[in-house]
PDB file of C-alpha atoms in Angstrom:
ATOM      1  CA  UNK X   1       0.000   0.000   0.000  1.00  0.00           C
ATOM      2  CA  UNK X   2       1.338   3.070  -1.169  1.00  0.00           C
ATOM      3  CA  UNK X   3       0.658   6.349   1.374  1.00  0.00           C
ATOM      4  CA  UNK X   4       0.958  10.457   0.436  1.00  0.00           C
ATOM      5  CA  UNK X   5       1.074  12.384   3.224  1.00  0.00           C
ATOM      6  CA  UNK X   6       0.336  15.654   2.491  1.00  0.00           C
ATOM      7  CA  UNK X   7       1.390  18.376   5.132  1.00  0.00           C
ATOM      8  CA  UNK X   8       0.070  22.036   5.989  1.00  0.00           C
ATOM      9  CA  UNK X   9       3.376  23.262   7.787  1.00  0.00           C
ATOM     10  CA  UNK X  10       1.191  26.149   9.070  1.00  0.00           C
ATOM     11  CA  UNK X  11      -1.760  23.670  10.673  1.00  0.00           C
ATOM     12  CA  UNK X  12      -1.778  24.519  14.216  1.00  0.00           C
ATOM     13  CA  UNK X  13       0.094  27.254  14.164  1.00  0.00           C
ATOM     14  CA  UNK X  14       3.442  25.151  12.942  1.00  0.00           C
ATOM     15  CA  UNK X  15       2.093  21.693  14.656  1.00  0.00           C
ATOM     16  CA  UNK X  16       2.225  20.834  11.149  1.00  0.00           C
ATOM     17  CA  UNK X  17       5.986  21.140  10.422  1.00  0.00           C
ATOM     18  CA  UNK X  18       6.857  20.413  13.774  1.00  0.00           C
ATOM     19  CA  UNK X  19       4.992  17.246  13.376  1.00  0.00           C
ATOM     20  CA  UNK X  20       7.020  16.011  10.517  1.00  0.00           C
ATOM     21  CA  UNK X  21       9.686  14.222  12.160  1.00  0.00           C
ATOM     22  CA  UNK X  22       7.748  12.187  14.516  1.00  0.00           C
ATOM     23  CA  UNK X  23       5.319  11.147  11.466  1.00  0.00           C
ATOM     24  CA  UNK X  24       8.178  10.089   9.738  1.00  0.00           C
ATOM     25  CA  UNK X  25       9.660   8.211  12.305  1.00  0.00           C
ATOM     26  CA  UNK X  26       6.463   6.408  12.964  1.00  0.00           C
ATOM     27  CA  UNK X  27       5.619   5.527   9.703  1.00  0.00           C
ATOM     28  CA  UNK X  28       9.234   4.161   9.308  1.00  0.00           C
ATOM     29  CA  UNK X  29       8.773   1.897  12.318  1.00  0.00           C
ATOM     30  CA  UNK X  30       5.314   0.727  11.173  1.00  0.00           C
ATOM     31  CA  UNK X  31       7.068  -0.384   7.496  1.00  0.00           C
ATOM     32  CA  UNK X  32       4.393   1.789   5.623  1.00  0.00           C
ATOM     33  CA  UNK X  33       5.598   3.073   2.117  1.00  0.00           C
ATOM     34  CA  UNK X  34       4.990   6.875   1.943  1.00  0.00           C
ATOM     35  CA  UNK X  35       6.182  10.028   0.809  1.00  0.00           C
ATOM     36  CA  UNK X  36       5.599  13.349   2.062  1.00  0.00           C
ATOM     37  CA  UNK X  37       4.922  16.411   0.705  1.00  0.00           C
ATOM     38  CA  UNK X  38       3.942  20.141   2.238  1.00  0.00           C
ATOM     39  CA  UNK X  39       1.498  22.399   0.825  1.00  0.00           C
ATOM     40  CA  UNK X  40       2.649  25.991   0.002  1.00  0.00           C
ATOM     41  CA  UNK X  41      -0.888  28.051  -0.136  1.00  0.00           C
ATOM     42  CA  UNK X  42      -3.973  27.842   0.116  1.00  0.00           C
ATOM     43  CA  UNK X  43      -5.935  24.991  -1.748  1.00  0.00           C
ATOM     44  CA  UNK X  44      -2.678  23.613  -2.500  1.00  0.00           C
ATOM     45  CA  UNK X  45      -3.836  20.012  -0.666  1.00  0.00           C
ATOM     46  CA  UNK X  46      -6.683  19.974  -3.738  1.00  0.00           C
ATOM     47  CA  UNK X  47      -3.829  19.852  -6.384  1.00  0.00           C
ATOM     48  CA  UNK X  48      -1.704  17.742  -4.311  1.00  0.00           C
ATOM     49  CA  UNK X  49      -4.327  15.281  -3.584  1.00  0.00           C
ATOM     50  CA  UNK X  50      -4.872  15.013  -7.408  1.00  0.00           C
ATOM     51  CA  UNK X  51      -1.872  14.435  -7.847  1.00  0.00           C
ATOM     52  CA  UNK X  52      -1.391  11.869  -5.411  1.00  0.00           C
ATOM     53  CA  UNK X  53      -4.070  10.000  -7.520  1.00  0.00           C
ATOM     54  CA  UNK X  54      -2.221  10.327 -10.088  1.00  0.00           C
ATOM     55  CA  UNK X  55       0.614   8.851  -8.797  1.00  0.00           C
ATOM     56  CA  UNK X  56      -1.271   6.352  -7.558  1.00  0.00           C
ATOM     57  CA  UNK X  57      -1.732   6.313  -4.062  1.00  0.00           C
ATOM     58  CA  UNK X  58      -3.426   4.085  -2.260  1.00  0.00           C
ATOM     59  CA  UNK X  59      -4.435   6.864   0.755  1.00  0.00           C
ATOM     60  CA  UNK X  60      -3.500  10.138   0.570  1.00  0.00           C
ATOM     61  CA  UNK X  61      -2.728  11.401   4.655  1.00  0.00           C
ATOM     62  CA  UNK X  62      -3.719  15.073   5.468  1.00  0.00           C
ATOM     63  CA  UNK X  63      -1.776  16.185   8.250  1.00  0.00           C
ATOM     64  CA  UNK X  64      -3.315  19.362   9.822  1.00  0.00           C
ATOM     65  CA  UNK X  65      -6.798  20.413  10.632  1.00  0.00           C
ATOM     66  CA  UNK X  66     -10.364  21.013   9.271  1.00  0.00           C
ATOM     67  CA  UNK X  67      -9.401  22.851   6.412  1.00  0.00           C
ATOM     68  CA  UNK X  68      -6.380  20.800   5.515  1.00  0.00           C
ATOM     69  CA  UNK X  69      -8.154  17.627   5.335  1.00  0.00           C
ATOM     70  CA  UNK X  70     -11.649  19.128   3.650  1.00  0.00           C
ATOM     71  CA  UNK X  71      -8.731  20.429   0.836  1.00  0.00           C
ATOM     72  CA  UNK X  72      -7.550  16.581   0.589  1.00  0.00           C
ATOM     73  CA  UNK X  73     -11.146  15.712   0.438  1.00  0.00           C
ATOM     74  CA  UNK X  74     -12.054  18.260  -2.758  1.00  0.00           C
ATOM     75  CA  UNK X  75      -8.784  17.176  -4.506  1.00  0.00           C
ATOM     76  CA  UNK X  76      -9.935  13.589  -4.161  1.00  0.00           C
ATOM     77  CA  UNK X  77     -13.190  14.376  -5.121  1.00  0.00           C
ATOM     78  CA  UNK X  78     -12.496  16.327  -8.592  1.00  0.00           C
ATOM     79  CA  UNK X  79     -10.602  12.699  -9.044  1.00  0.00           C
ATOM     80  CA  UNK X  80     -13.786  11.050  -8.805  1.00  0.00           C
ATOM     81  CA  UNK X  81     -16.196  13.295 -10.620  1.00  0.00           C
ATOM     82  CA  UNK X  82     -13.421  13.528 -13.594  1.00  0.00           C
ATOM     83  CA  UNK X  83     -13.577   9.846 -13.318  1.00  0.00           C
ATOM     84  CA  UNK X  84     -10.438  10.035 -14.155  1.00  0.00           C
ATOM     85  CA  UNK X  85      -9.118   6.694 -12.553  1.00  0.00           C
ATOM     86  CA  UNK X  86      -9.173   4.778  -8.987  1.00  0.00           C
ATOM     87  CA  UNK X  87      -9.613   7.322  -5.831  1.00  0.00           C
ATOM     88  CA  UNK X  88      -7.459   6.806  -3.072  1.00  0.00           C
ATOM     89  CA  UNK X  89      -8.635   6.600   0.447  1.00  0.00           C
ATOM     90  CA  UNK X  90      -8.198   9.864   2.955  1.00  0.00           C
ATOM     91  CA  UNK X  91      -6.368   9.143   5.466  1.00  0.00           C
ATOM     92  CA  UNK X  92      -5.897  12.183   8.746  1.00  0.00           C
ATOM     93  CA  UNK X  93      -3.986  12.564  11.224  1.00  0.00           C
ATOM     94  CA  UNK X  94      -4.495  15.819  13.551  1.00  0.00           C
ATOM     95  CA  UNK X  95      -2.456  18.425  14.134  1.00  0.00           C
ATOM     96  CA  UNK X  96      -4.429  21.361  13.797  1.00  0.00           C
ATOM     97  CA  UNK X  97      -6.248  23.569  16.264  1.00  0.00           C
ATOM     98  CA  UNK X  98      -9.723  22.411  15.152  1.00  0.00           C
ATOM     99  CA  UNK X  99     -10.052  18.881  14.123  1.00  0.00           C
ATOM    100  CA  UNK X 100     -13.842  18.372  14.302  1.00  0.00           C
ATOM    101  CA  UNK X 101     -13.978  16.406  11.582  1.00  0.00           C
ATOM    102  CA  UNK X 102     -11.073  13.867  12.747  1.00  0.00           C
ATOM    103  CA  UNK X 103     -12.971  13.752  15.917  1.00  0.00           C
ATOM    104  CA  UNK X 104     -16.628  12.969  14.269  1.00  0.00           C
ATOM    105  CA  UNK X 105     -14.759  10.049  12.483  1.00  0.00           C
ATOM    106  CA  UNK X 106     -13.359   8.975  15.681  1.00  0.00           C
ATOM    107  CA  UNK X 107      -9.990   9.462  14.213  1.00  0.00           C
ATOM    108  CA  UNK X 108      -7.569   8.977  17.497  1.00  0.00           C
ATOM    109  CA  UNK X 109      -5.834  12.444  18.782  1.00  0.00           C
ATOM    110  CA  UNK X 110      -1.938  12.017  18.536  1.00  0.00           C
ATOM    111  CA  UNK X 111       0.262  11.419  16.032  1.00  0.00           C
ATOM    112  CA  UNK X 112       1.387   7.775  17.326  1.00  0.00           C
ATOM    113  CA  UNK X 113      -2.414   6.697  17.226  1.00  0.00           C
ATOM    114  CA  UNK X 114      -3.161   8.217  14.617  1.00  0.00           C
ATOM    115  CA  UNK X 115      -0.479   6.517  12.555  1.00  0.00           C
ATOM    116  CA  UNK X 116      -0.840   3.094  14.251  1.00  0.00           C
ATOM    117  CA  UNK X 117      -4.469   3.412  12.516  1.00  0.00           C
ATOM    118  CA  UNK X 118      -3.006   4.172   9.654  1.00  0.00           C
ATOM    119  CA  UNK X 119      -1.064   1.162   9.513  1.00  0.00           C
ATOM    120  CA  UNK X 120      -4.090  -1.054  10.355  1.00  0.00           C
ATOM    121  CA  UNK X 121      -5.962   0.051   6.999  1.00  0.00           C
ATOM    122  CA  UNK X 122      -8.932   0.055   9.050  1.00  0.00           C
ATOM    123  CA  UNK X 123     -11.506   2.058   6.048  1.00  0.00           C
ATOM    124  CA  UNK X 124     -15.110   2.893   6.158  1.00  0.00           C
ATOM    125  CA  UNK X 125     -17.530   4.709   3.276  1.00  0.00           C
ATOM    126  CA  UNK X 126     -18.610   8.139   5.008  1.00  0.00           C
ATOM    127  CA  UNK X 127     -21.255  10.657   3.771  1.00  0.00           C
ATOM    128  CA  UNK X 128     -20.157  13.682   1.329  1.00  0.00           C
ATOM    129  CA  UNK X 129     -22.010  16.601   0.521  1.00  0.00           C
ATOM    130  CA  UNK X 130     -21.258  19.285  -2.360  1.00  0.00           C
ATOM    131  CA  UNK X 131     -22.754  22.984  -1.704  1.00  0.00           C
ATOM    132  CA  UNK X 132     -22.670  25.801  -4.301  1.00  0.00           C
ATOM    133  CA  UNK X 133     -22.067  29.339  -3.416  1.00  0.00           C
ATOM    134  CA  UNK X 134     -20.541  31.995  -1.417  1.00  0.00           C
ATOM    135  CA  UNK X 135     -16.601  32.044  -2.091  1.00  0.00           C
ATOM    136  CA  UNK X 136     -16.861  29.056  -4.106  1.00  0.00           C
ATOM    137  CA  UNK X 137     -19.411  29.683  -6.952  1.00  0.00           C
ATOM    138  CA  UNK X 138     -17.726  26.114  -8.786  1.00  0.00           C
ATOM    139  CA  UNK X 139     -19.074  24.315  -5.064  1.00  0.00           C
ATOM    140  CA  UNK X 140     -16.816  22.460  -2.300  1.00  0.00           C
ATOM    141  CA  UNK X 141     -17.562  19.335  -0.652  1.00  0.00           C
ATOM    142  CA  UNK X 142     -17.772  18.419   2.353  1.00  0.00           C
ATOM    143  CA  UNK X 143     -17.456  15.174   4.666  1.00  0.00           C
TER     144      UNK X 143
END
């Protein structure tokens, strides 16, 4: 199984960066096969998600907080609606200041939990939504 993890180094006011060498280590020690990449701006996660797809990942990983992972979740959703191949699974682990959604999954809190599940490849189907309007006239979706 092949794993992207895709970073906001700003989640949690720099949990994100800091973050980075304990993921690594853990994901090391667990045997998984990933690479990591870090998102420079906003909605970068969409493009790297997409990409991700495209390189085909098995789960894409995003490491920071509500809007971090809802970015993974658009990028893997333009996969889908393109239909443009096999969608990888999101994958979170939380290190942002508001992790709601992490929580509402029952997504453990911690990094060494968070990857442990990881490694299990425990998955589930959950509910997405798609509204229109506002900032985003083209519609976001939403888990």
């Amino acid at each position: 199984m092949k794993y992207r993890i895709v970073v906001n180094p700003t989640a949690g006011n720099g949990a994100g960066e800091s973050a980075i060498p304990t993921i690594e280590k853990q994901l090391r020690a667990l045997q998984l096969n990933f690479d990591l990449v870090r998102t420079e701006r906003r909605s970068h996660a969409i493009e790297l998600a997409q990409q991700a797809a495209a390189d085909g990942a098995d789960v894409v990983v995003a490491v920071g907080g509500d809007g971090t992972a809802n970015e993974v979740l658009n990028g893997l959703m333009a996969v889908r609606v393109a239909n443009s191949g096999r969608v990888p699974a999101l994958g979170i682990l939380s290190v942002g200041r508001g992790n709601d959604f992490a929580f509402g999954m029952g997504i453990p809190h911690g990094l060494e939990a968070g990857c442990q599940t990881l490694a299990q490849a425990n998955r589930r189907a959950i509910d997405v939504g798609h509204v229109v309007g506002g900032d985003f006239p083209e519609g976001r979706y939403f888990g």
